[in-house]
Coordinates of C-alpha atoms in Angstrom, one line a residue:
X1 CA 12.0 -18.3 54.1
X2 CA 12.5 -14.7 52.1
X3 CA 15.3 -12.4 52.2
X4 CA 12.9 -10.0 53.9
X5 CA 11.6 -12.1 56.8
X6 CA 14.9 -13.1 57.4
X7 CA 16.7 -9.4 57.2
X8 CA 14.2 -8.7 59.7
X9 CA 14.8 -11.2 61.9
X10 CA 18.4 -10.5 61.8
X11 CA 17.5 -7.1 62.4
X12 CA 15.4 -7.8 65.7
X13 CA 18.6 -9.9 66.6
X14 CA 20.5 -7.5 66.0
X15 CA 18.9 -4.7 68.3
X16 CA 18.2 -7.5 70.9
X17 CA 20.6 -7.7 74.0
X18 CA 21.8 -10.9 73.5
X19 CA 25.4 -12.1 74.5
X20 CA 26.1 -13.6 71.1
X21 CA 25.6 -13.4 67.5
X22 CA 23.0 -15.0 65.7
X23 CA 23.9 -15.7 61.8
X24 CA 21.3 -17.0 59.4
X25 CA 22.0 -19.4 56.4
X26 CA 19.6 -21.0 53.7
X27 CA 20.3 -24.8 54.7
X28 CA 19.0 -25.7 51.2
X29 CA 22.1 -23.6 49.7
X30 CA 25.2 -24.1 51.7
X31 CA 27.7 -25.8 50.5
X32 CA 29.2 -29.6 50.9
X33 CA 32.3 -28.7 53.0
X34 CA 30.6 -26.2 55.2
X35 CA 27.4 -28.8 55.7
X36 CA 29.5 -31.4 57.1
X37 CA 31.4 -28.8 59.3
X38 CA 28.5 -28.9 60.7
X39 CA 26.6 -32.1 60.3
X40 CA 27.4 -33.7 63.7
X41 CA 25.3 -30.6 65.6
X42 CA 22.4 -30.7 63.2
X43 CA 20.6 -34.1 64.0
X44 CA 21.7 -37.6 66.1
X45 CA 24.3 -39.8 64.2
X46 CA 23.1 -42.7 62.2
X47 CA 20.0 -39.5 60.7
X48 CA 21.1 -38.7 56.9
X49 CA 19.9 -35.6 54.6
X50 CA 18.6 -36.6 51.3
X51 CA 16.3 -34.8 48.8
X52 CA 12.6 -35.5 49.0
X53 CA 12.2 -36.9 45.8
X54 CA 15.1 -39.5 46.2
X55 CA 12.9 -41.0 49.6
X56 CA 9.0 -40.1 48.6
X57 CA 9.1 -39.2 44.8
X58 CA 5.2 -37.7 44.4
X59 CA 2.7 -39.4 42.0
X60 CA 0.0 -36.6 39.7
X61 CA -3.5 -37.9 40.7
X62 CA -6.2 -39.0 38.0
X63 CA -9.2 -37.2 37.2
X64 CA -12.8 -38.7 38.2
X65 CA -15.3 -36.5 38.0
X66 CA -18.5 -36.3 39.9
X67 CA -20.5 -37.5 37.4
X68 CA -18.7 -41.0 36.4
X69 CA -18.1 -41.8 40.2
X70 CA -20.2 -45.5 41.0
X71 CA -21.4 -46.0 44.3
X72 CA -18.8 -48.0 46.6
X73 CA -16.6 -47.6 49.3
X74 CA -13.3 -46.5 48.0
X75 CA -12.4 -43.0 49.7
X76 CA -11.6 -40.5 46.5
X77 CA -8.9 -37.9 47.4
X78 CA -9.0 -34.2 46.2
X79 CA -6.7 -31.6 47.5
X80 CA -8.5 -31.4 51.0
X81 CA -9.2 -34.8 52.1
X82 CA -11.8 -37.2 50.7
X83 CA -14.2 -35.2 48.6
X84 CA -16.6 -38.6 47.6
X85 CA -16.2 -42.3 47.1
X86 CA -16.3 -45.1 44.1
X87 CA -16.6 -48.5 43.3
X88 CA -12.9 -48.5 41.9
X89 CA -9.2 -47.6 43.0
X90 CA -6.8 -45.9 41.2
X91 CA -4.1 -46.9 43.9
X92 CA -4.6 -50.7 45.4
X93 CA -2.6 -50.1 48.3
X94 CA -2.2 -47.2 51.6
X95 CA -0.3 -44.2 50.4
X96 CA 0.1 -40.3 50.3
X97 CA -2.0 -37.6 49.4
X98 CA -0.6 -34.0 48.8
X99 CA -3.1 -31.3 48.1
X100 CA -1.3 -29.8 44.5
X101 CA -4.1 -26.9 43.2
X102 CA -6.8 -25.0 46.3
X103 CA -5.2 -27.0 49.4
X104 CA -1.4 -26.7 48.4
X105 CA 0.0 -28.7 50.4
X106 CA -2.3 -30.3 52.6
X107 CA -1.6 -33.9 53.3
X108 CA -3.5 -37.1 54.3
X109 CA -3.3 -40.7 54.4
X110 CA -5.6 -43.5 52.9
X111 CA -5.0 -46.9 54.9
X112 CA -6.4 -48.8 52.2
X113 CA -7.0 -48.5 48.6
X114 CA -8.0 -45.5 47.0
X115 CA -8.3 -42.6 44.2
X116 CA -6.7 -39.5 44.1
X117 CA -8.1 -36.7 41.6
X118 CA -5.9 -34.7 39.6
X119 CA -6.1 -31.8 41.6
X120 CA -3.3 -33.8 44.4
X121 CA 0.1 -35.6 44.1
X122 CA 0.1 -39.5 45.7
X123 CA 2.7 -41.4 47.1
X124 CA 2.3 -44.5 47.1
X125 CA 6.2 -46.1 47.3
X126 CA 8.8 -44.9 50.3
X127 CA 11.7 -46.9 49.0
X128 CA 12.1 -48.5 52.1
X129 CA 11.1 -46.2 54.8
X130 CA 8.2 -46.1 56.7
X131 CA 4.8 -44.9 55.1
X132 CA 3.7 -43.2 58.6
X133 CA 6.9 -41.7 58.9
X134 CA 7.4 -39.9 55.7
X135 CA 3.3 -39.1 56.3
X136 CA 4.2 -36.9 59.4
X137 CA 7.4 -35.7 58.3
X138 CA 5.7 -34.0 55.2
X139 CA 3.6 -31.9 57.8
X140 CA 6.4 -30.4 59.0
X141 CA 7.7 -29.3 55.6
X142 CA 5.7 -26.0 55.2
X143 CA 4.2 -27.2 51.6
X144 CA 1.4 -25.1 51.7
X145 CA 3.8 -22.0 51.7
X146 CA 5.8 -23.3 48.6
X147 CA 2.6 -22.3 45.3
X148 CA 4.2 -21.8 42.2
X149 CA 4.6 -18.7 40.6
X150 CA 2.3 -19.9 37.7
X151 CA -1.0 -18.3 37.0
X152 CA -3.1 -20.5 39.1
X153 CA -1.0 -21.4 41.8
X154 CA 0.0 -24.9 43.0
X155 CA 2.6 -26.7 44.3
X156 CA 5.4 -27.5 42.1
X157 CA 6.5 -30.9 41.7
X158 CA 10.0 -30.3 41.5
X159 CA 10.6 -28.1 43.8
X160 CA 9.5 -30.4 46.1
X161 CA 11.4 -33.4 45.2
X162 CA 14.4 -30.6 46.0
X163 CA 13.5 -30.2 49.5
X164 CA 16.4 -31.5 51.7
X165 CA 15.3 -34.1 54.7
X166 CA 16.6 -35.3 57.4
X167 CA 15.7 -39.4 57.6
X168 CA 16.7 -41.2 60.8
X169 CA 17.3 -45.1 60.3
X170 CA 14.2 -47.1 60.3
X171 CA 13.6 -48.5 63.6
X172 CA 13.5 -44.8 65.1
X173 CA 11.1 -43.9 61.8
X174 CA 8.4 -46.6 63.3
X175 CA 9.1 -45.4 66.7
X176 CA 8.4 -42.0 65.5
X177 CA 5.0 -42.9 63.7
X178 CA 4.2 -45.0 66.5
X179 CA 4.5 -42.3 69.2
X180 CA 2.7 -39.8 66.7
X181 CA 0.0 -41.9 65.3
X182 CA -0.6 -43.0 69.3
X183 CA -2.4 -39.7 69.3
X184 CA -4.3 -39.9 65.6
X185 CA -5.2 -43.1 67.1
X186 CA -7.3 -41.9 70.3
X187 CA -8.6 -38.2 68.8
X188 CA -10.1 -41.0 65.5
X189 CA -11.4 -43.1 68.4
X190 CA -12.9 -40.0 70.1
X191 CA -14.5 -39.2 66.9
X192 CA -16.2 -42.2 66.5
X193 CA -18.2 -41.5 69.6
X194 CA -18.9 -38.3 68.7
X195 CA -20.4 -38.9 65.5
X196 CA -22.4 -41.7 67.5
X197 CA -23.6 -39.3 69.8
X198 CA -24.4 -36.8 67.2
X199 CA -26.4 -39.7 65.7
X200 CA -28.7 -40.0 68.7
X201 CA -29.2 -36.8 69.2
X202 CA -30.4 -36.4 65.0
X203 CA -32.4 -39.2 66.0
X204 CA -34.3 -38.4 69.0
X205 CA -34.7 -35.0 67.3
X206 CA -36.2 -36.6 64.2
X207 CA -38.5 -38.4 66.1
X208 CA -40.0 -36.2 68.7
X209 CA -40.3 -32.9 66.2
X210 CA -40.5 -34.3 62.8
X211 CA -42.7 -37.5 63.1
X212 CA -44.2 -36.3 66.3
X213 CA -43.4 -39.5 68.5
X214 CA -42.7 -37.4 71.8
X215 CA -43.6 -38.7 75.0
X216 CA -47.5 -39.2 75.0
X217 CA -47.8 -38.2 71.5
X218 CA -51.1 -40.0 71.3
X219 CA -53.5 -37.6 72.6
X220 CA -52.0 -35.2 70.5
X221 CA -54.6 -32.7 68.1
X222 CA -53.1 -30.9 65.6
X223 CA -53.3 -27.5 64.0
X224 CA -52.5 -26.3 60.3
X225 CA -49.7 -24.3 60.2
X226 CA -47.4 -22.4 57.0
X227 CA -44.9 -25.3 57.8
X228 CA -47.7 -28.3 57.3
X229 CA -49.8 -29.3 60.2
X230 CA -48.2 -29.3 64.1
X231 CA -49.7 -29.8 67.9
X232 CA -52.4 -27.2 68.6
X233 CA -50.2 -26.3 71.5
X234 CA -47.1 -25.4 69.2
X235 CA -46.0 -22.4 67.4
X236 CA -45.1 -21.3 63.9
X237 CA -42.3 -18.3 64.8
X238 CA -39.8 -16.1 63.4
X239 CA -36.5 -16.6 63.8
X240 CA -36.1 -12.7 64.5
X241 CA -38.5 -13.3 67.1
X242 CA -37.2 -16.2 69.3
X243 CA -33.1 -14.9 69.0
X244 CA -31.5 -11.5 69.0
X245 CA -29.5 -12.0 65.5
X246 CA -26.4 -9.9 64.8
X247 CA -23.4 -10.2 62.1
X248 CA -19.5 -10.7 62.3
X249 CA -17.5 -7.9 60.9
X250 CA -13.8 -8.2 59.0
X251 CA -11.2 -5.7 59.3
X252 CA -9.5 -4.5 56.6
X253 CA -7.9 -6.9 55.3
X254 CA -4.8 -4.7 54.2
X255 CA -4.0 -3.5 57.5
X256 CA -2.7 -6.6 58.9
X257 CA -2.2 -5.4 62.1
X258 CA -5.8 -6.1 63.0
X259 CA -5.0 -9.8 62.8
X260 CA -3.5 -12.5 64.3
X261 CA -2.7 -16.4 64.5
X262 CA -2.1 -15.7 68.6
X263 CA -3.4 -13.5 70.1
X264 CA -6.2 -11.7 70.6
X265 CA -10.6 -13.4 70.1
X266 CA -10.5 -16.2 67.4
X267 CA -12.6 -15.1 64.8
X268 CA -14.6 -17.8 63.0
X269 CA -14.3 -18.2 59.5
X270 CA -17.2 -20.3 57.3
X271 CA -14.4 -22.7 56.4
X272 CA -13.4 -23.2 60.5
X273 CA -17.0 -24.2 60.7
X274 CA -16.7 -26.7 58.6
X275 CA -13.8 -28.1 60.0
X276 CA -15.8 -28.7 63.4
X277 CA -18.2 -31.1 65.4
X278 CA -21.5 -29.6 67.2
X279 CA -18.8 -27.3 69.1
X280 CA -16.2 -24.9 67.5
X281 CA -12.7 -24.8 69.1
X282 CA -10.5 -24.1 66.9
X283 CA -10.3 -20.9 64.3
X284 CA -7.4 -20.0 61.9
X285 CA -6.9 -16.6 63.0
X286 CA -7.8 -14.1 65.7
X287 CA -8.7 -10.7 65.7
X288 CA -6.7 -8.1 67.9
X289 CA -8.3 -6.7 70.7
X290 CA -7.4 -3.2 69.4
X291 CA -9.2 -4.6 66.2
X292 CA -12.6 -5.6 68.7
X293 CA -12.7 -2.5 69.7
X294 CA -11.6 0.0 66.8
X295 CA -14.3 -2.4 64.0
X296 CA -16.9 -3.0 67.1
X297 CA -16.8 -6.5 66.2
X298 CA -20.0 -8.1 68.4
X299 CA -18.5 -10.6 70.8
X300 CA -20.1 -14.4 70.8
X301 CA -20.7 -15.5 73.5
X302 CA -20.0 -19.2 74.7
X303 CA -22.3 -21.3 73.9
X304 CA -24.0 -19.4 71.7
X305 CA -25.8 -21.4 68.2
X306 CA -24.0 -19.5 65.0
X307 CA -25.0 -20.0 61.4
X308 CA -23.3 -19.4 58.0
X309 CA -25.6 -17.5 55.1
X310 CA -23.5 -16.7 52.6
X311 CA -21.2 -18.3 50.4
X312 CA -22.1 -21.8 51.6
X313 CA -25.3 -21.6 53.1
X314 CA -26.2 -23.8 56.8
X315 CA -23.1 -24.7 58.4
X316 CA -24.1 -24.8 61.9
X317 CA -22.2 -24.7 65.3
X318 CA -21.8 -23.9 69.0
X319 CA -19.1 -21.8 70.3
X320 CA -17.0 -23.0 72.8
X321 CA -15.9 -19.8 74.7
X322 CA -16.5 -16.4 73.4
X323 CA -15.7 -15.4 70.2
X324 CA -16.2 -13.7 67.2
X325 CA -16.8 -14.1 63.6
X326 CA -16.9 -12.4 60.0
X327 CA -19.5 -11.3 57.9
X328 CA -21.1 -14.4 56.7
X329 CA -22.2 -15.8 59.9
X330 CA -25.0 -14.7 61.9
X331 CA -24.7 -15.7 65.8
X332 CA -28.5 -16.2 67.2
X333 CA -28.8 -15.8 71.2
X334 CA -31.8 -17.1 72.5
X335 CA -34.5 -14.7 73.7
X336 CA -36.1 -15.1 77.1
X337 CA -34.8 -19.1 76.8
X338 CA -37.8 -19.5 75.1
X339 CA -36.5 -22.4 72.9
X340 CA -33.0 -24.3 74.2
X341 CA -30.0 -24.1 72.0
X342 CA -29.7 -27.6 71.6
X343 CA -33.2 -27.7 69.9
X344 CA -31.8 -24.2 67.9
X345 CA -28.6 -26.4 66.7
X346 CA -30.9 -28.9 65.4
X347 CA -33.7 -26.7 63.6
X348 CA -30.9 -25.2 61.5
X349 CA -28.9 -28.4 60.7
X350 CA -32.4 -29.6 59.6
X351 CA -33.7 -26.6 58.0
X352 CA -34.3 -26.4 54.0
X353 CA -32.7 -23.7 53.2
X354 CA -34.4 -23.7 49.5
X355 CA -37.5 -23.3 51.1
X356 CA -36.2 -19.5 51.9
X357 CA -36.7 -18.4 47.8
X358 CA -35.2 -20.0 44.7
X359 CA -32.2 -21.6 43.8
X360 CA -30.9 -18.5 42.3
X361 CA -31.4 -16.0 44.5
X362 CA -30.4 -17.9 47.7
X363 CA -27.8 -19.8 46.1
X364 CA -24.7 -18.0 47.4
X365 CA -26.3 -15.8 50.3
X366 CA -29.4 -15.0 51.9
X367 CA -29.6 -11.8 53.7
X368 CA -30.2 -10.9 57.5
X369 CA -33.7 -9.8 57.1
X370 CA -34.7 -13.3 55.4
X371 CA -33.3 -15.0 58.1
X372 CA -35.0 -13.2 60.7
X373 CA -38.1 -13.4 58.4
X374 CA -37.2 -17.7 58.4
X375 CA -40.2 -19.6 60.1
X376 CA -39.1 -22.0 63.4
X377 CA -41.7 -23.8 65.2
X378 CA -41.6 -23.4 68.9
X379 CA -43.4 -26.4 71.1
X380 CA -44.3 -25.9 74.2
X381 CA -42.9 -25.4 77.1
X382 CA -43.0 -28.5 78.7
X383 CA -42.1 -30.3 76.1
X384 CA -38.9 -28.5 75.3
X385 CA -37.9 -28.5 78.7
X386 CA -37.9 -32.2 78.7
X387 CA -36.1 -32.2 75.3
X388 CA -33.5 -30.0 76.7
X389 CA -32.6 -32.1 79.8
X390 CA -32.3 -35.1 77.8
X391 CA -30.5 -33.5 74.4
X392 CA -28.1 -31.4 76.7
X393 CA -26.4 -34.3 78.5
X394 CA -25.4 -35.9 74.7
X395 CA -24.1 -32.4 74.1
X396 CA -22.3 -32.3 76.8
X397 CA -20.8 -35.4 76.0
X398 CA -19.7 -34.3 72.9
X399 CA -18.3 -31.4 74.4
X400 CA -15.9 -33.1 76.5
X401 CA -14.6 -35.1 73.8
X402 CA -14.1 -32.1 71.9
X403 CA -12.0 -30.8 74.1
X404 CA -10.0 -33.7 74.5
X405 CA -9.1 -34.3 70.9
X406 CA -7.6 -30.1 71.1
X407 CA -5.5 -31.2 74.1
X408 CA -4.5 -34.6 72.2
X409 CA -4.2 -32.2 68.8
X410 CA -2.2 -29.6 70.5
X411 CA 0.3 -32.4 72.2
X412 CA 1.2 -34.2 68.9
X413 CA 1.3 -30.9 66.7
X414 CA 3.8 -30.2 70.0
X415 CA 5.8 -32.8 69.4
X416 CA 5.5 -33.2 65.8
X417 CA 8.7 -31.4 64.8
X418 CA 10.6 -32.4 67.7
X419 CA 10.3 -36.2 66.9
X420 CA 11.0 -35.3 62.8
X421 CA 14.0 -33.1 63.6
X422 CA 15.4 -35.6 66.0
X423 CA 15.2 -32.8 69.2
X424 CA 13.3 -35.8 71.5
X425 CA 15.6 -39.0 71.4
X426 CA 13.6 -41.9 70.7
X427 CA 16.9 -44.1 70.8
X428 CA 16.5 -46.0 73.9
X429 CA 12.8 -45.4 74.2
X430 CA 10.3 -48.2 73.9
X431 CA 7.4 -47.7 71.8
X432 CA 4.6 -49.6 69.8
X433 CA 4.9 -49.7 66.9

C-alpha cells in the first residue's frame, strides 16, 4: 500500500468520530521485537510468518511458440490461463501458474502435467505444504498490484519471494483447500453442464438453419438468395432492419470519479465478455449513475443480445440485468420480436465475420453502419416460434446455472481471506479433504 493511500486513510480516521485511535504500520517493515509484541493477536498459535520464496520459491516458464506446438492434450499456460495445448510437458506433475508479463499476477492451477510459456512463473514444489493451499493463498496476495518499475512491466521475481505469509500447520492447510476447493469443485461441475447445454443448443441450431433438417424439412423448395440458396418462405435481412443497434460510450477516463468497482450500472468491457457463458454477470467495473446520466450512456436492457466489433471482433452475449457497455460493443434489441434472441445469439456466434470485407480492413473493427448493413436471414414465423420454445428452455437452463456459480463465486471469494488469514477457525472443524 502507498504512502498516499495510507495518509489518506489515516486522514478519513482521523476526521471520523471514532472512540479510539487507529495507527497504520507497513507489516513487511516492522521490526523483530515489535512483531512478536504482537504476534499472539495477529493469527491462531501453531500459524508462522515466513517469506514467500522460503515456502513457494517461483519457477520462469519456457517459451513454445504457436508454431512448434504438436497436437495433444497437455494444457499450455501463458499469463492468463491456458492459451493452447501440446503433445509434451514441460512440468510432469500439478503445480502453479503465476501470470509474470500482461496478466501480472494472475494465478491458476494445472492438476496434471503441463507447460508454462515464458511469459508466467510455475511452481511446482511447496516444500512440504499443501499445493491447494499455497494455490489460494497466492490469490489473496494482491500480485497483480505489485509490476515492476521496468519498461514493460511485470512482476518481479524477488519481490515476491519477499512477501511475508502467514502458513498455518498442515492439517488446517488441507482443511483450508478442502473447504475452498468444495466450491471450485461444484461452479467446475456446473460448467460442465453448461458447456453441454451450449452444445445442444449449437447443435439443434446447426441443424435446423444450416443444413436445413427442421421439422418437415422435406417438402421444403428453395430460393436463391446473397447468402446461398434458403426456403422460399425465408428471408435474406439486414441486421439494421430486424434490431434497433446503438453503441456503449466511455467516460473520460481521467476523471475517475465517473467510475467504479461498486457502485453504480456494470459497464461491459470486450474482455468481461470473454470471460462469460451465453449470459454476462459479471463486469470489472461500473459506471456511476451521475456518469449515466452526465455521458448519456444507453442503458441495456436484460436480456438484450450484445456484440463486440472492434478490437476483437464477435464475442457474443446476453445480459443478465441491465447494463451498459463501452464503445466497442453494439447491443442489438429485437424489432417487433420478429426474430427471438436466442436465434440472434446464435447467428452472430456463427456468423463469418470475414465475409463483411477483407482481412485488412475488418481486422481490428468494423464500423456501425457495416453491421447494420450485415445480411441475417429471417425464417418464418412459425418456424422460429417453434425454435424459440424449444432453444429458450436450454437457455434458461444455462441461466440458472449461471447464476449459481456467482453465488458459489461470491461465497468462496467471501471466505477466501478469512480462511488464509486464519479469521474462521477451522481447528475443530471437520472437513474433506
Amino acid at each position: 500500500m502507498s504512502l498516499t493511500m495510507l495518509d489518506e486513510i489515516k486522514e478519513k480516521f482521523d476526521n471520523s468520530k471514532l472512540p479510539f485511535i487507529v495507527n497504520f504500520t507497513d507489516f513487511n517493515k516492522i521490526d523483530e521485537e515489535f512483531y512478536q509484541k504482537i504476534k499472539p493477536d495477529l493469527f491462531p498459535v501453531g500459524w508462522e510468518v515466513k517469506k514467500l520464496g522460503d515456502v513457494s520459491p517461483f519457477k520462469y516458464g519456457k517459451g513454445l511458440p504457436e508454431s512448434k506446438r504438436k497436437k495433444g492434450v497437455i494444457p499450455v499456460f501463458g499469463s492468463n490461463g491456458i492459451v493452447g495445448y501440446h503433445d509434451e510437458a514441460f512440468i510432469e506433475k500439478k503445480g502453479i501458474v503465476i501470470g509474470r508479463k500482461g496478466s501480472v499476477g494472475q494465478v491458476n492451477i494445472s492438476k496434471s502435467h503441463f507447460w508454462v510459456i515464458d511469459t508466467a512463473f510455475y511452481v511446482d514444489d511447496v516444500l512440504n505444504n499443501d499445493m491447494f493451499f499455497i494455490y489460494y493463498m497466492l490469490q489473496t496476495l494482491g500480485l497483480e498490484h505489485k509490476n515492476s518499475d521496468a519498461a514493460v512491466p511485470g512482476l518481479n521475481r524477488d519481490n515476491a519471494h519477499n512477501i511475508n505469509i502467514n502458513l498455518p500447520p498442515i492439517d488446517i492447510q488441507k482443511k483450508i483447500a478442502g473447504v475452498l476447493s468444495g466450491y471450485d469443485d461444484l461452479i467446475e461441475n456446473n460448467n460442465k453442464r453448461i458447456k453441454i447445454l451450449e452444445d445442444m443448443a449449437k447443435k439443434i441450431y446447426k441443424h435446423w438453419f444450416i443444413d436445413f433438417k427442421f421439422p418437415n424439412h422435406e417438402k421444403t423448395k428453395f430460393k436463391p438468395s446473397e447468402l446461398g440458396p434458403i426456403p422460399e418462405n425465408w428471408e435474406v435481412k439486414k441486421l439494421g432492419d430486424v434490431v434497433d443497434l446503438s453503441i456503449g460510450r466511455t467516460p473520460p477516463r481521467k476523471e475517475s470519479q465517473w467510475f467504479s468497482n461498486s457502485e453504480g450500472v456494470k459497464w461491459i468491457s470486450i474482455k468481461d465478455i470473454g470471460l462469460s457463458n451465453t449470459f454476462i454477470h459479471k463486469t470489472s467495473e461500473r459506471l456511476t449513475c451521475s456518469a449515466i446520466k452526465k455521458f448519456n450512456v444507453p442503458i441495456i436492457k436484460k436480456r438484450t443480445v450484445i456484440l463486440s466489433f472492434k478490437l476483437t471482433i464477435g464475442r457474443v452475449a446476453i445480459t443478465s440485468e441491465d447494463m451498459c457497455s463501452n464503445e466497442a460493443i453494439a447491443q442489438l434489441p429485437i424489432i417487433d420480436n420478429v426474430i427471438s434472441n436466442e436465434y440472434l445469439y446464435s447467428y452472430l456466434l456463427d456468423f463469418k465475420y470475414e465475409s463483411l470485407g477483407s482481412t485488412s480492413s475488418i481486422g481490428k473493427a468494423i464500423n456501425s453502419k457495416i453491421l447494420k448493413d450485415m445480411p441475417i436471414v429471417v425464417p418464418d414465423s412459425c418456424l422460429m416460434d417453434i425454435y424459440s420454445k424449444l432453444s429458450s428452455s436450454l437457455i434458461d437452463n444455462i441461466r440458472v446455472l449461471d447464476l449459481k456459480n456467482e453465488t458459489l463465486k461470491n461465497t468462496r471469494d467471501m471466505l477466501l481471506p478469512r480462511l488464509i488469514s486464519g479469521e474462521v477457525d477451522l481447528k475443530n472443524v471437520e472437513v474433506k479433504v
